[in-house]
Tab-separated table of C-alpha atoms in Angstrom:
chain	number	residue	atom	x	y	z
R	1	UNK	CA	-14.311	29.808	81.043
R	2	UNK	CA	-16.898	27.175	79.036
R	3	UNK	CA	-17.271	24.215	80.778
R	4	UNK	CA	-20.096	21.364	79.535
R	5	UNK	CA	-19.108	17.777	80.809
R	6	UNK	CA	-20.717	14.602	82.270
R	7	UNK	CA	-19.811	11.360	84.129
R	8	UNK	CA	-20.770	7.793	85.113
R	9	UNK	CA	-23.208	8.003	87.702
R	10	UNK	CA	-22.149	11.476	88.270
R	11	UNK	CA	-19.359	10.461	90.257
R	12	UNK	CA	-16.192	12.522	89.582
R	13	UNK	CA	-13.999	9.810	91.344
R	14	UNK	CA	-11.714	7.504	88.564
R	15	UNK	CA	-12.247	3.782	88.809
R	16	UNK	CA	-11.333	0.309	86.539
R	17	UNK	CA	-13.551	-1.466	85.230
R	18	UNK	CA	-12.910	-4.797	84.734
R	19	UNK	CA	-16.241	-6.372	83.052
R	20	UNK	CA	-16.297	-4.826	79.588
R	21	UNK	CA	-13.538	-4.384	76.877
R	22	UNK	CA	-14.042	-0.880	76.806
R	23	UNK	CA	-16.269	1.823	78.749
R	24	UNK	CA	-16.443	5.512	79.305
R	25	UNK	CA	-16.416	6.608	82.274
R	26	UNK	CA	-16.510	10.479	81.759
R	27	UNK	CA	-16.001	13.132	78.977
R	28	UNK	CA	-15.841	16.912	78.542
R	29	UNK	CA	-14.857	20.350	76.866
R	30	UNK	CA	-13.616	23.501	78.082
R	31	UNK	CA	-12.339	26.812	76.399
R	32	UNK	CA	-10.484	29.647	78.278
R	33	UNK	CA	-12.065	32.696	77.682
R	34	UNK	CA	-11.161	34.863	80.417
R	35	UNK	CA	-8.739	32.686	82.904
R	36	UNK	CA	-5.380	33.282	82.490
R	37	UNK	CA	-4.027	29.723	83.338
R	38	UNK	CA	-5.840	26.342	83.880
R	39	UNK	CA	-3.330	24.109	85.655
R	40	UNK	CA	-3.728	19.774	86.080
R	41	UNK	CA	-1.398	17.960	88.009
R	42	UNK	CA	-1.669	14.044	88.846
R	43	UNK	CA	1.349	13.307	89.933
R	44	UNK	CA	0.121	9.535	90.208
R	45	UNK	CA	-2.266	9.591	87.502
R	46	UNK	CA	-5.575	8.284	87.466
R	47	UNK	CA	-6.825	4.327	87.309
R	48	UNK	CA	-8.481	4.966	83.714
R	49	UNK	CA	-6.787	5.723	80.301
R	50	UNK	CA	-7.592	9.407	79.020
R	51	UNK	CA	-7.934	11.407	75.261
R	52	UNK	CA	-7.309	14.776	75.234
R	53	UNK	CA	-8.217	16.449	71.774
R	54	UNK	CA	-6.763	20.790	71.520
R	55	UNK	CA	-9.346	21.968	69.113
R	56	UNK	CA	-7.469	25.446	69.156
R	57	UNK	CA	-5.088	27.197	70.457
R	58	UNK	CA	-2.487	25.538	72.132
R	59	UNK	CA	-1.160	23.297	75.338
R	60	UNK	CA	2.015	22.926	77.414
R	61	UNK	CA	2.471	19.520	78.366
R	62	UNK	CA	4.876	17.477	80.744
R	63	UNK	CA	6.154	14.085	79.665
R	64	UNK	CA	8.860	12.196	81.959
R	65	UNK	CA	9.748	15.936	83.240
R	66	UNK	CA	10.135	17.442	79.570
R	67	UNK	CA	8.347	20.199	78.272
R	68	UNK	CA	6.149	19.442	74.885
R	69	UNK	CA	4.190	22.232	73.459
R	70	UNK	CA	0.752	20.719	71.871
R	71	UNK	CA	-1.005	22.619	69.684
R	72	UNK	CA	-4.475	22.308	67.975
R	73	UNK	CA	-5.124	19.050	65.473
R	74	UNK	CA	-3.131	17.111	67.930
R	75	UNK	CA	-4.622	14.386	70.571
R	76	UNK	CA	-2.885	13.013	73.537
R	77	UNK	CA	-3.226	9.833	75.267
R	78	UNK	CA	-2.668	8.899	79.331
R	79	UNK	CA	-2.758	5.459	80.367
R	80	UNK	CA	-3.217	4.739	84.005
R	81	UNK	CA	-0.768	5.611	86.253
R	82	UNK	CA	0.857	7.813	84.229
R	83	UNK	CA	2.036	11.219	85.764
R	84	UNK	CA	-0.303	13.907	84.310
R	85	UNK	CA	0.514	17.404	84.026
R	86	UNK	CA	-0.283	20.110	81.618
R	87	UNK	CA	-1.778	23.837	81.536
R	88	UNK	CA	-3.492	25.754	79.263
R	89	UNK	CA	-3.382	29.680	79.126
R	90	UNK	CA	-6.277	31.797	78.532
R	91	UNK	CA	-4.406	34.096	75.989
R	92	UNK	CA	-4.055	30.908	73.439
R	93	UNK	CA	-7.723	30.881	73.748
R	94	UNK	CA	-7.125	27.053	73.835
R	95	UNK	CA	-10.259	24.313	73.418
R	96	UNK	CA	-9.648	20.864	74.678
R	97	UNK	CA	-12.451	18.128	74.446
R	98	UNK	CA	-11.739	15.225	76.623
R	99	UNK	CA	-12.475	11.462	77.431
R	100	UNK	CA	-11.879	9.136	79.879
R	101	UNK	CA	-12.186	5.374	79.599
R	102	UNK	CA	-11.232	2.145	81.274
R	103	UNK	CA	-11.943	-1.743	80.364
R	104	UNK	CA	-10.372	-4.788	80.726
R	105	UNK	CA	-9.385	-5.177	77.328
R	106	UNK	CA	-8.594	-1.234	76.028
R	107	UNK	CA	-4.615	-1.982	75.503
R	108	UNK	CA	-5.455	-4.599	73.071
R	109	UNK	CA	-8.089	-2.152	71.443
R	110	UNK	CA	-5.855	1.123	70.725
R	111	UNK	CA	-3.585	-1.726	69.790
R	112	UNK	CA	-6.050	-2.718	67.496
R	113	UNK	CA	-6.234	0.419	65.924
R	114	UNK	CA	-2.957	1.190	65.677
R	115	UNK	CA	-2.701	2.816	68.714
R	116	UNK	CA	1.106	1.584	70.233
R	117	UNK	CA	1.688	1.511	73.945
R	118	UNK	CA	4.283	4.405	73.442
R	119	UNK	CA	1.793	6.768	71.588
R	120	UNK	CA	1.927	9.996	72.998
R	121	UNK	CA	0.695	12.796	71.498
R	122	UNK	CA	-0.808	11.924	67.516
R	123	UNK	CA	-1.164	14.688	64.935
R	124	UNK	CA	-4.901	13.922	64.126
R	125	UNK	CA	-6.352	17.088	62.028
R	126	UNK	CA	-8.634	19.878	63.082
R	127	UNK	CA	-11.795	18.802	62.540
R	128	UNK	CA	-15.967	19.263	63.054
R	129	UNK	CA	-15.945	16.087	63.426
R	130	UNK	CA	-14.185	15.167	65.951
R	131	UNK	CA	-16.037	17.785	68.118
R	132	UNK	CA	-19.106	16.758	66.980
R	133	UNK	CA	-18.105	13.073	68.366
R	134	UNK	CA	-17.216	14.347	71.770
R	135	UNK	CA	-19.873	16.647	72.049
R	136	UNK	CA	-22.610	13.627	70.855
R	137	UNK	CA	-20.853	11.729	73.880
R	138	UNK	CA	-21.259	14.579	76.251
R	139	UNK	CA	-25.181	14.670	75.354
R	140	UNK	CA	-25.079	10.728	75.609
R	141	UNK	CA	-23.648	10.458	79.176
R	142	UNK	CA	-25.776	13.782	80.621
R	143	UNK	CA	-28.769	12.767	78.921
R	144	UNK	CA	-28.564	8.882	80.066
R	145	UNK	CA	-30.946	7.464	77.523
R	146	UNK	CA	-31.472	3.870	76.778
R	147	UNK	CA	-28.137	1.848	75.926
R	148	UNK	CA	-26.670	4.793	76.218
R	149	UNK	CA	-23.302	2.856	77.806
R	150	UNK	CA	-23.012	1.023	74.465
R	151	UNK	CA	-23.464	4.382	72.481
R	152	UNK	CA	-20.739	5.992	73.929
R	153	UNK	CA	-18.457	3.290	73.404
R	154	UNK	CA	-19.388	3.493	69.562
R	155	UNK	CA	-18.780	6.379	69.430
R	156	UNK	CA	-15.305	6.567	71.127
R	157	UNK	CA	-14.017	3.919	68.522
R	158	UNK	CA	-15.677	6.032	65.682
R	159	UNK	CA	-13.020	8.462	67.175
R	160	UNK	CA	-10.532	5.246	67.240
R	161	UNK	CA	-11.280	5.049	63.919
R	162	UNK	CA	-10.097	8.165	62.594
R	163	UNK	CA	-7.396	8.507	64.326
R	164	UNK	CA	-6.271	5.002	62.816
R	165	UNK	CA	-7.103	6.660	59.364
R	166	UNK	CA	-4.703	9.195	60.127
R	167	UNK	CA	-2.317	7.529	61.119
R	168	UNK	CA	-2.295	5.429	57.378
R	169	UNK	CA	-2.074	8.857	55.928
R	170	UNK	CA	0.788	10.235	57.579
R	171	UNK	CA	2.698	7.037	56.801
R	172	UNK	CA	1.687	7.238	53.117
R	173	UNK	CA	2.787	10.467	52.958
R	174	UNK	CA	6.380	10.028	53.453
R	175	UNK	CA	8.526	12.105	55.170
R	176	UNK	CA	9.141	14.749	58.195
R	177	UNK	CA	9.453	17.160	55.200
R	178	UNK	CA	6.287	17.143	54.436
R	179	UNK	CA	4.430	16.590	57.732
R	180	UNK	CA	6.224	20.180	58.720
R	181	UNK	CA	5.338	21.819	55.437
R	182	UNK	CA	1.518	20.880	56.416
R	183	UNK	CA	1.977	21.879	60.530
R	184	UNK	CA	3.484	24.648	58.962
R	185	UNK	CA	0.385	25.800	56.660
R	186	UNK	CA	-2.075	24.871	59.741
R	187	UNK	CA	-0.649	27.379	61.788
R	188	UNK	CA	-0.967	30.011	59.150
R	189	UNK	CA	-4.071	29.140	58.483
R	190	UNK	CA	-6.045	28.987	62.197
R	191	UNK	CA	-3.960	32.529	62.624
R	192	UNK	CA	-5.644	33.891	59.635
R	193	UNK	CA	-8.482	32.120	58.710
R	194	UNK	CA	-10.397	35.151	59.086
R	195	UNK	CA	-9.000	36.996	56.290
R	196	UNK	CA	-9.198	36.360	52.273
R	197	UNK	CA	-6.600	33.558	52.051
R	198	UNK	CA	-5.108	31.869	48.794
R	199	UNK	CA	-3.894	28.431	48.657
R	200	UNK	CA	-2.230	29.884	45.399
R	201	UNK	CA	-0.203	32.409	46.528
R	202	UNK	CA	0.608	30.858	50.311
R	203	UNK	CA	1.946	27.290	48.058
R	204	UNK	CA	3.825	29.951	45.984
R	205	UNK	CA	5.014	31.917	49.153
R	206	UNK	CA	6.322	28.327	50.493
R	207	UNK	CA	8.451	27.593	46.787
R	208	UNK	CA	5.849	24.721	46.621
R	209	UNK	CA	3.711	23.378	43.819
R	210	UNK	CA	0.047	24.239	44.570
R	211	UNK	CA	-0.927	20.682	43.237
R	212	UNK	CA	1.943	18.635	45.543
R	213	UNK	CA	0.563	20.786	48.471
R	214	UNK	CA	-3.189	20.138	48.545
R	215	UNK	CA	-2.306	16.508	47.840
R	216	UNK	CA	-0.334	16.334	50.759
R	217	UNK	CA	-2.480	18.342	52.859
R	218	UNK	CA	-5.329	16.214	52.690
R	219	UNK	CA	-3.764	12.993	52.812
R	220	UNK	CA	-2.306	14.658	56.174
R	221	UNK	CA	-5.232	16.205	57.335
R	222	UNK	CA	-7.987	14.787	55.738
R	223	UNK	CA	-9.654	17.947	53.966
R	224	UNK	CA	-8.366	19.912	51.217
R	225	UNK	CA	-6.831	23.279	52.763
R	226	UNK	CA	-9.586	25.160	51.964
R	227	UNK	CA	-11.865	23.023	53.244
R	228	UNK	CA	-9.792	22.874	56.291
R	229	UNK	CA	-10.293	26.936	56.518
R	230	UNK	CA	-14.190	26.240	56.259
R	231	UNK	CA	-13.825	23.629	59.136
R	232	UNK	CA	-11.796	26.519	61.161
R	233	UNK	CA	-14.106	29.232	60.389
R	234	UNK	CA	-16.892	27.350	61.629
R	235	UNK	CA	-15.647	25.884	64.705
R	236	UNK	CA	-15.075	29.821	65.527
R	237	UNK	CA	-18.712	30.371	64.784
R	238	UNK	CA	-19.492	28.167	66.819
R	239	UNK	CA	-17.355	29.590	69.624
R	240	UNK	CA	-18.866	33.088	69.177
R	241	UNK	CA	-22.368	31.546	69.083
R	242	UNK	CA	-21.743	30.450	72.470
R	243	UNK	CA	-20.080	32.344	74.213
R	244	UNK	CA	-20.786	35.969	72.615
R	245	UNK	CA	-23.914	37.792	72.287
R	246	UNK	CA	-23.142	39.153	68.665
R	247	UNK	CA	-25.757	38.723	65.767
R	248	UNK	CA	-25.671	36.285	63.113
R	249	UNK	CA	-23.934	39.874	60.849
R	250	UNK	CA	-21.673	40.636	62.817
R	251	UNK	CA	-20.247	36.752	63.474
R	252	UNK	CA	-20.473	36.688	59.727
R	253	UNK	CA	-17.879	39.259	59.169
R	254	UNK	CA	-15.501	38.213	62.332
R	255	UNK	CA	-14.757	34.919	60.905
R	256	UNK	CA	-13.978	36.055	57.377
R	257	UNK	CA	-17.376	36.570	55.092
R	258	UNK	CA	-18.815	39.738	54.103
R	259	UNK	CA	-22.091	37.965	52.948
R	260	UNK	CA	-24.048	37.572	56.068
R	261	UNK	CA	-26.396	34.612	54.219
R	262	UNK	CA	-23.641	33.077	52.545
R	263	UNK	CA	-22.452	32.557	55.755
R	264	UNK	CA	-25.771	30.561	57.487
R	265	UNK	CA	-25.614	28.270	53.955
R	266	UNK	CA	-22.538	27.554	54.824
R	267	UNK	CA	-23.162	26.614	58.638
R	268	UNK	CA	-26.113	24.853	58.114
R	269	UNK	CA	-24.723	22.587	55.177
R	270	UNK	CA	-21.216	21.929	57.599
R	271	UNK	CA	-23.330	21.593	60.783
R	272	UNK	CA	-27.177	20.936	59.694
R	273	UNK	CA	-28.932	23.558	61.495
R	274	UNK	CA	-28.331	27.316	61.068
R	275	UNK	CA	-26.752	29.920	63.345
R	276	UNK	CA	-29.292	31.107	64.521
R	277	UNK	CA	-31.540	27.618	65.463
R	278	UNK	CA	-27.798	26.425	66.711
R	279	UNK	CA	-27.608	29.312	69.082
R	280	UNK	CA	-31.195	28.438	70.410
R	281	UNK	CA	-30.512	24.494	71.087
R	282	UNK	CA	-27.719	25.503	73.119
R	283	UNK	CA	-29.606	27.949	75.120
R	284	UNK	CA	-32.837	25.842	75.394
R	285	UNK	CA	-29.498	22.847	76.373
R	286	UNK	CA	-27.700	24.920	79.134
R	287	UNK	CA	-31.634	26.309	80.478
R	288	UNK	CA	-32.518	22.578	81.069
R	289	UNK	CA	-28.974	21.800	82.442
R	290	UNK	CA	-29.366	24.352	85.115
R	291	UNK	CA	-32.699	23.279	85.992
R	292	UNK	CA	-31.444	19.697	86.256
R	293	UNK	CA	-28.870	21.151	88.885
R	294	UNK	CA	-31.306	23.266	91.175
Protein backbone atom coordinates (compact mmCIF):
# COMPACT_ATOMS: atom_id res chain seq x y z
CA UNK A 1 0.00 0.00 0.00
CA UNK A 2 1.25 3.85 -1.12
CA UNK A 3 0.68 6.14 1.41
CA UNK A 4 2.14 10.06 1.10
CA UNK A 5 0.04 12.52 3.33
CA UNK A 6 0.51 15.53 5.68
CA UNK A 7 -1.34 17.55 8.38
CA UNK A 8 -1.66 20.80 10.37
CA UNK A 9 0.91 20.82 12.83
CA UNK A 10 1.25 17.20 12.35
CA UNK A 11 -1.52 16.50 14.49
CA UNK A 12 -3.76 13.67 13.20
CA UNK A 13 -6.62 14.76 15.63
CA UNK A 14 -9.84 16.71 13.60
CA UNK A 15 -10.68 20.14 14.91
CA UNK A 16 -13.00 23.49 13.73
CA UNK A 17 -11.72 26.25 13.03
CA UNK A 18 -13.57 29.10 13.50
CA UNK A 19 -11.22 32.20 12.41
CA UNK A 20 -10.92 31.80 8.64
CA UNK A 21 -13.57 31.12 5.87
CA UNK A 22 -11.83 28.23 4.80
CA UNK A 23 -8.60 26.14 5.92
CA UNK A 24 -7.04 22.79 5.39
CA UNK A 25 -6.39 20.99 7.91
CA UNK A 26 -4.94 17.74 6.31
CA UNK A 27 -4.71 15.96 2.87
CA UNK A 28 -3.52 12.68 1.36
CA UNK A 29 -3.33 9.72 -1.26
CA UNK A 30 -3.22 6.13 -1.02
CA UNK A 31 -3.35 3.18 -3.61
CA UNK A 32 -3.86 -0.54 -2.67
CA UNK A 33 -1.34 -2.48 -4.09
CA UNK A 34 -1.13 -5.49 -2.11
CA UNK A 35 -3.94 -5.15 0.85
CA UNK A 36 -6.87 -6.83 0.23
CA UNK A 37 -9.34 -4.42 2.04
CA UNK A 38 -8.85 -0.89 3.57
CA UNK A 39 -11.82 -0.35 5.87
CA UNK A 40 -12.99 3.52 7.54
CA UNK A 41 -15.63 3.73 9.87
CA UNK A 42 -16.73 7.07 11.80
CA UNK A 43 -19.70 6.28 13.00
CA UNK A 44 -19.91 10.01 14.38
CA UNK A 45 -17.93 11.60 11.81
CA UNK A 46 -15.34 14.01 12.21
CA UNK A 47 -15.64 18.03 13.23
CA UNK A 48 -14.21 19.07 9.63
CA UNK A 49 -15.82 18.70 6.12
CA UNK A 50 -13.85 16.09 3.84
CA UNK A 51 -13.16 15.48 -0.33
CA UNK A 52 -12.51 12.27 -1.34
CA UNK A 53 -11.38 12.07 -5.12
CA UNK A 54 -11.17 7.75 -6.64
CA UNK A 55 -8.57 8.34 -9.24
CA UNK A 56 -9.04 4.54 -10.24
CA UNK A 57 -10.48 1.74 -9.54
CA UNK A 58 -13.34 1.77 -7.50
CA UNK A 59 -15.09 2.38 -3.81
CA UNK A 60 -17.97 0.95 -1.77
CA UNK A 61 -19.55 3.53 0.12
CA UNK A 62 -22.30 3.78 2.94
CA UNK A 63 -24.82 6.60 2.87
CA UNK A 64 -27.80 6.63 5.56
CA UNK A 65 -27.14 2.63 5.69
CA UNK A 66 -27.29 2.16 1.74
CA UNK A 67 -24.75 0.75 -0.27
CA UNK A 68 -23.31 3.17 -3.25
CA UNK A 69 -20.61 1.83 -5.39
CA UNK A 70 -18.12 4.89 -6.41
CA UNK A 71 -16.01 4.47 -9.03
CA UNK A 72 -13.07 6.52 -10.51
CA UNK A 73 -13.89 10.33 -11.96
CA UNK A 74 -16.21 10.63 -9.08
CA UNK A 75 -15.58 12.88 -5.74
CA UNK A 76 -17.41 12.63 -2.53
CA UNK A 77 -18.09 15.10 0.05
CA UNK A 78 -18.57 14.60 4.20
CA UNK A 79 -19.64 17.40 6.18
CA UNK A 80 -19.14 17.21 9.88
CA UNK A 81 -20.88 14.90 11.74
CA UNK A 82 -21.77 12.90 9.14
CA UNK A 83 -21.48 9.02 9.60
CA UNK A 84 -18.47 7.92 7.48
CA UNK A 85 -17.98 4.59 6.18
CA UNK A 86 -16.48 3.15 3.11
CA UNK A 87 -13.74 0.44 1.98
CA UNK A 88 -11.67 0.01 -0.72
CA UNK A 89 -10.35 -3.47 -1.99
CA UNK A 90 -6.95 -4.09 -3.12
CA UNK A 91 -8.08 -6.14 -6.25
CA UNK A 92 -9.81 -2.75 -7.77
CA UNK A 93 -6.39 -1.43 -7.41
CA UNK A 94 -8.33 1.71 -6.23
CA UNK A 95 -6.47 5.43 -5.78
CA UNK A 96 -8.17 7.91 -3.59
CA UNK A 97 -6.60 11.45 -2.97
CA UNK A 98 -8.11 13.15 -0.06
CA UNK A 99 -8.73 16.54 1.81
CA UNK A 100 -9.90 17.70 4.81
CA UNK A 101 -11.01 21.23 5.64
CA UNK A 102 -12.92 23.27 8.16
CA UNK A 103 -13.76 27.23 8.42
CA UNK A 104 -16.29 29.23 9.62
CA UNK A 105 -17.67 30.14 6.46
CA UNK A 106 -17.08 26.70 4.07
CA UNK A 107 -21.09 26.01 3.71
CA UNK A 108 -21.49 29.31 2.15
CA UNK A 109 -18.31 28.58 -0.07
CA UNK A 110 -19.26 25.04 -1.74
CA UNK A 111 -22.48 26.96 -1.85
CA UNK A 112 -20.78 29.40 -3.72
CA UNK A 113 -19.61 27.12 -6.12
CA UNK A 114 -22.39 25.27 -6.64
CA UNK A 115 -21.75 22.91 -4.21
CA UNK A 116 -25.58 22.15 -2.46
CA UNK A 117 -25.80 20.98 1.10
CA UNK A 118 -27.20 17.58 -0.26
CA UNK A 119 -24.20 16.93 -2.68
CA UNK A 120 -23.02 13.64 -2.26
CA UNK A 121 -21.00 12.03 -4.48
CA UNK A 122 -20.29 14.46 -8.02
CA UNK A 123 -19.20 12.85 -11.28
CA UNK A 124 -16.09 15.16 -11.77
CA UNK A 125 -13.78 13.48 -14.67
CA UNK A 126 -10.55 11.58 -14.42
CA UNK A 127 -8.07 13.86 -14.58
CA UNK A 128 -3.99 14.88 -14.15
CA UNK A 129 -5.13 17.59 -12.87
CA UNK A 130 -6.86 17.05 -10.22
CA UNK A 131 -3.99 14.83 -8.87
CA UNK A 132 -1.63 17.21 -9.61
CA UNK A 133 -3.77 19.71 -7.24
CA UNK A 134 -3.81 17.32 -4.36
CA UNK A 135 -0.48 16.21 -4.71
CA UNK A 136 0.84 20.23 -4.93
CA UNK A 137 -1.20 20.43 -1.52
CA UNK A 138 0.44 17.41 -0.07
CA UNK A 139 4.02 19.04 -0.89
CA UNK A 140 2.51 22.43 0.49
CA UNK A 141 1.42 21.15 3.96
CA UNK A 142 4.74 18.61 4.42
CA UNK A 143 6.98 21.10 3.14
CA UNK A 144 5.48 24.15 5.36
CA UNK A 145 6.94 27.00 3.37
CA UNK A 146 6.04 30.58 3.71
CA UNK A 147 2.14 31.35 3.42
CA UNK A 148 1.88 28.11 2.82
CA UNK A 149 -1.80 28.13 4.84
CA UNK A 150 -3.05 30.55 2.17
CA UNK A 151 -1.59 28.29 -0.69
CA UNK A 152 -3.39 25.45 0.18
CA UNK A 153 -6.54 27.13 0.42
CA UNK A 154 -5.96 28.35 -3.30
CA UNK A 155 -5.48 25.60 -4.27
CA UNK A 156 -8.48 23.66 -2.76
CA UNK A 157 -10.88 26.24 -4.51
CA UNK A 158 -8.83 25.77 -7.81
CA UNK A 159 -10.27 22.21 -7.13
CA UNK A 160 -13.74 24.10 -6.18
CA UNK A 161 -13.43 25.47 -9.29
CA UNK A 162 -13.52 22.63 -11.48
CA UNK A 163 -15.73 20.84 -9.97
CA UNK A 164 -18.19 23.93 -10.42
CA UNK A 165 -17.14 23.72 -14.19
CA UNK A 166 -18.37 20.36 -14.23
CA UNK A 167 -21.09 20.67 -12.85
CA UNK A 168 -22.23 23.54 -15.82
CA UNK A 169 -21.32 20.82 -18.20
CA UNK A 170 -23.31 18.08 -17.07
CA UNK A 171 -26.32 20.40 -16.92
CA UNK A 172 -25.65 21.61 -20.49
CA UNK A 173 -25.51 18.39 -21.59
CA UNK A 174 -28.95 17.29 -21.06
CA UNK A 175 -30.02 14.17 -20.05
CA UNK A 176 -29.35 10.77 -17.93
CA UNK A 177 -29.04 9.34 -21.50
CA UNK A 178 -26.18 10.75 -22.17
CA UNK A 179 -24.36 11.04 -18.82
CA UNK A 180 -24.62 6.92 -18.94
CA UNK A 181 -23.50 6.70 -22.54
CA UNK A 182 -20.22 8.70 -21.27
CA UNK A 183 -19.89 6.51 -17.63
CA UNK A 184 -20.43 3.92 -19.95
CA UNK A 185 -17.35 4.70 -22.44
CA UNK A 186 -15.12 5.60 -19.18
CA UNK A 187 -15.34 2.29 -17.97
CA UNK A 188 -14.33 0.80 -21.25
CA UNK A 189 -11.83 2.92 -21.58
CA UNK A 190 -9.71 2.78 -17.95
CA UNK A 191 -10.32 -1.26 -18.60
CA UNK A 192 -8.54 -1.01 -21.82
CA UNK A 193 -6.64 1.88 -22.15
CA UNK A 194 -3.72 -0.19 -22.63
CA UNK A 195 -4.61 -1.58 -25.86
CA UNK A 196 -5.03 0.16 -29.52
CA UNK A 197 -8.48 1.72 -28.97
CA UNK A 198 -10.78 3.55 -31.62
CA UNK A 199 -13.17 6.17 -30.78
CA UNK A 200 -14.49 5.15 -34.35
CA UNK A 201 -15.34 1.85 -34.03
CA UNK A 202 -16.30 1.88 -29.98
CA UNK A 203 -19.06 5.15 -31.13
CA UNK A 204 -20.02 2.66 -33.91
CA UNK A 205 -20.11 -0.40 -31.47
CA UNK A 206 -22.50 1.92 -29.17
CA UNK A 207 -25.09 2.79 -32.54
CA UNK A 208 -23.74 6.35 -31.83
CA UNK A 209 -22.51 9.11 -34.09
CA UNK A 210 -18.73 9.52 -33.55
CA UNK A 211 -19.25 13.40 -33.78
CA UNK A 212 -22.44 13.50 -31.04
CA UNK A 213 -20.11 11.32 -28.83
CA UNK A 214 -16.86 13.28 -28.51
CA UNK A 215 -19.07 16.35 -28.15
CA UNK A 216 -20.69 14.97 -25.34
CA UNK A 217 -17.77 13.42 -23.87
CA UNK A 218 -15.92 16.42 -23.37
CA UNK A 219 -18.53 18.65 -22.35
CA UNK A 220 -18.96 15.71 -19.64
CA UNK A 221 -15.58 15.12 -18.92
CA UNK A 222 -13.70 17.85 -19.99
CA UNK A 223 -11.16 16.16 -22.57
CA UNK A 224 -11.90 14.69 -25.79
CA UNK A 225 -11.95 10.71 -25.31
CA UNK A 226 -8.78 10.30 -26.57
CA UNK A 227 -7.33 12.70 -24.69
CA UNK A 228 -9.02 11.22 -21.77
CA UNK A 229 -7.06 7.75 -22.72
CA UNK A 230 -3.72 9.90 -22.70
CA UNK A 231 -4.75 11.29 -19.19
CA UNK A 232 -5.38 7.41 -18.12
CA UNK A 233 -2.33 6.09 -19.61
CA UNK A 234 -0.31 8.46 -17.83
CA UNK A 235 -1.72 8.45 -14.48
CA UNK A 236 -0.73 4.53 -14.84
CA UNK A 237 2.77 5.61 -15.65
CA UNK A 238 2.88 7.30 -13.05
CA UNK A 239 1.68 4.46 -10.81
CA UNK A 240 4.31 2.06 -12.23
CA UNK A 241 6.98 4.77 -11.81
CA UNK A 242 6.32 4.57 -8.26
CA UNK A 243 5.63 1.79 -7.17
CA UNK A 244 7.46 -0.71 -9.73
CA UNK A 245 10.99 -1.06 -10.52
CA UNK A 246 10.44 -1.56 -14.39
CA UNK A 247 12.43 0.59 -17.00
CA UNK A 248 11.22 3.45 -18.84
CA UNK A 249 10.70 0.24 -22.07
CA UNK A 250 9.07 -1.83 -20.45
CA UNK A 251 6.39 0.90 -18.72
CA UNK A 252 6.23 2.06 -22.28
CA UNK A 253 4.71 -1.03 -23.61
CA UNK A 254 2.42 -1.87 -20.32
CA UNK A 255 0.40 1.16 -20.75
CA UNK A 256 -0.24 0.83 -24.46
CA UNK A 257 2.89 2.27 -26.74
CA UNK A 258 5.28 0.28 -28.58
CA UNK A 259 7.56 3.40 -29.11
CA UNK A 260 9.52 3.63 -25.98
CA UNK A 261 10.45 7.64 -26.85
CA UNK A 262 7.18 8.42 -28.06
CA UNK A 263 6.19 7.55 -24.86
CA UNK A 264 8.70 10.09 -22.57
CA UNK A 265 7.39 13.03 -25.29
CA UNK A 266 4.36 12.27 -24.30
CA UNK A 267 4.95 12.29 -20.37
CA UNK A 268 6.99 15.10 -20.31
CA UNK A 269 4.60 17.39 -22.49
CA UNK A 270 1.34 15.99 -20.05
CA UNK A 271 3.47 16.21 -16.87
CA UNK A 272 6.69 18.54 -17.65
CA UNK A 273 9.44 16.38 -16.65
CA UNK A 274 10.22 12.95 -18.16
CA UNK A 275 9.92 9.42 -16.76
CA UNK A 276 12.81 9.01 -15.93
CA UNK A 277 13.71 12.68 -13.98
CA UNK A 278 9.93 11.99 -12.51
CA UNK A 279 11.02 8.71 -11.08
CA UNK A 280 14.15 10.47 -9.49
CA UNK A 281 12.14 13.52 -7.71
CA UNK A 282 10.11 11.02 -6.11
CA UNK A 283 12.94 9.02 -4.87
CA UNK A 284 15.19 12.02 -3.94
CA UNK A 285 11.10 13.15 -2.20
CA UNK A 286 10.45 9.88 -0.18
CA UNK A 287 14.72 9.76 0.77
CA UNK A 288 14.24 13.24 2.43
CA UNK A 289 10.80 12.22 3.91
CA UNK A 290 12.34 9.37 5.73
CA UNK A 291 15.12 11.34 6.94
CA UNK A 292 12.67 13.96 8.21
CA UNK A 293 11.06 10.99 10.26
CA UNK A 294 14.31 9.41 11.88
Amino acid sequence: MYVNSAYWQNSRVDFKDRTHPLFVGSCGTYRLLTRPVLPSHRPRGRLDFQLLYIASGKAQFYFNGAEKIVTAGHMVFYRPREEQKYRYYGADQTEVYWVHFTGNDVTNILRQYGISDSTRVVYTGNSLEYKRLFSRMIQELQMRRENYEQLLVLLLRQIFIEIQRRLAQRSKAGNRYIETEVETAVRHFQAHYNTALSIEDYAASRGLSISWFIRNFKELTGLTPMRYILSVRIANAQNLLETTEYNIAEISDIIGYENPLYFSRMFKKQTGVSPSEFRRQLRNYQAADADDLK
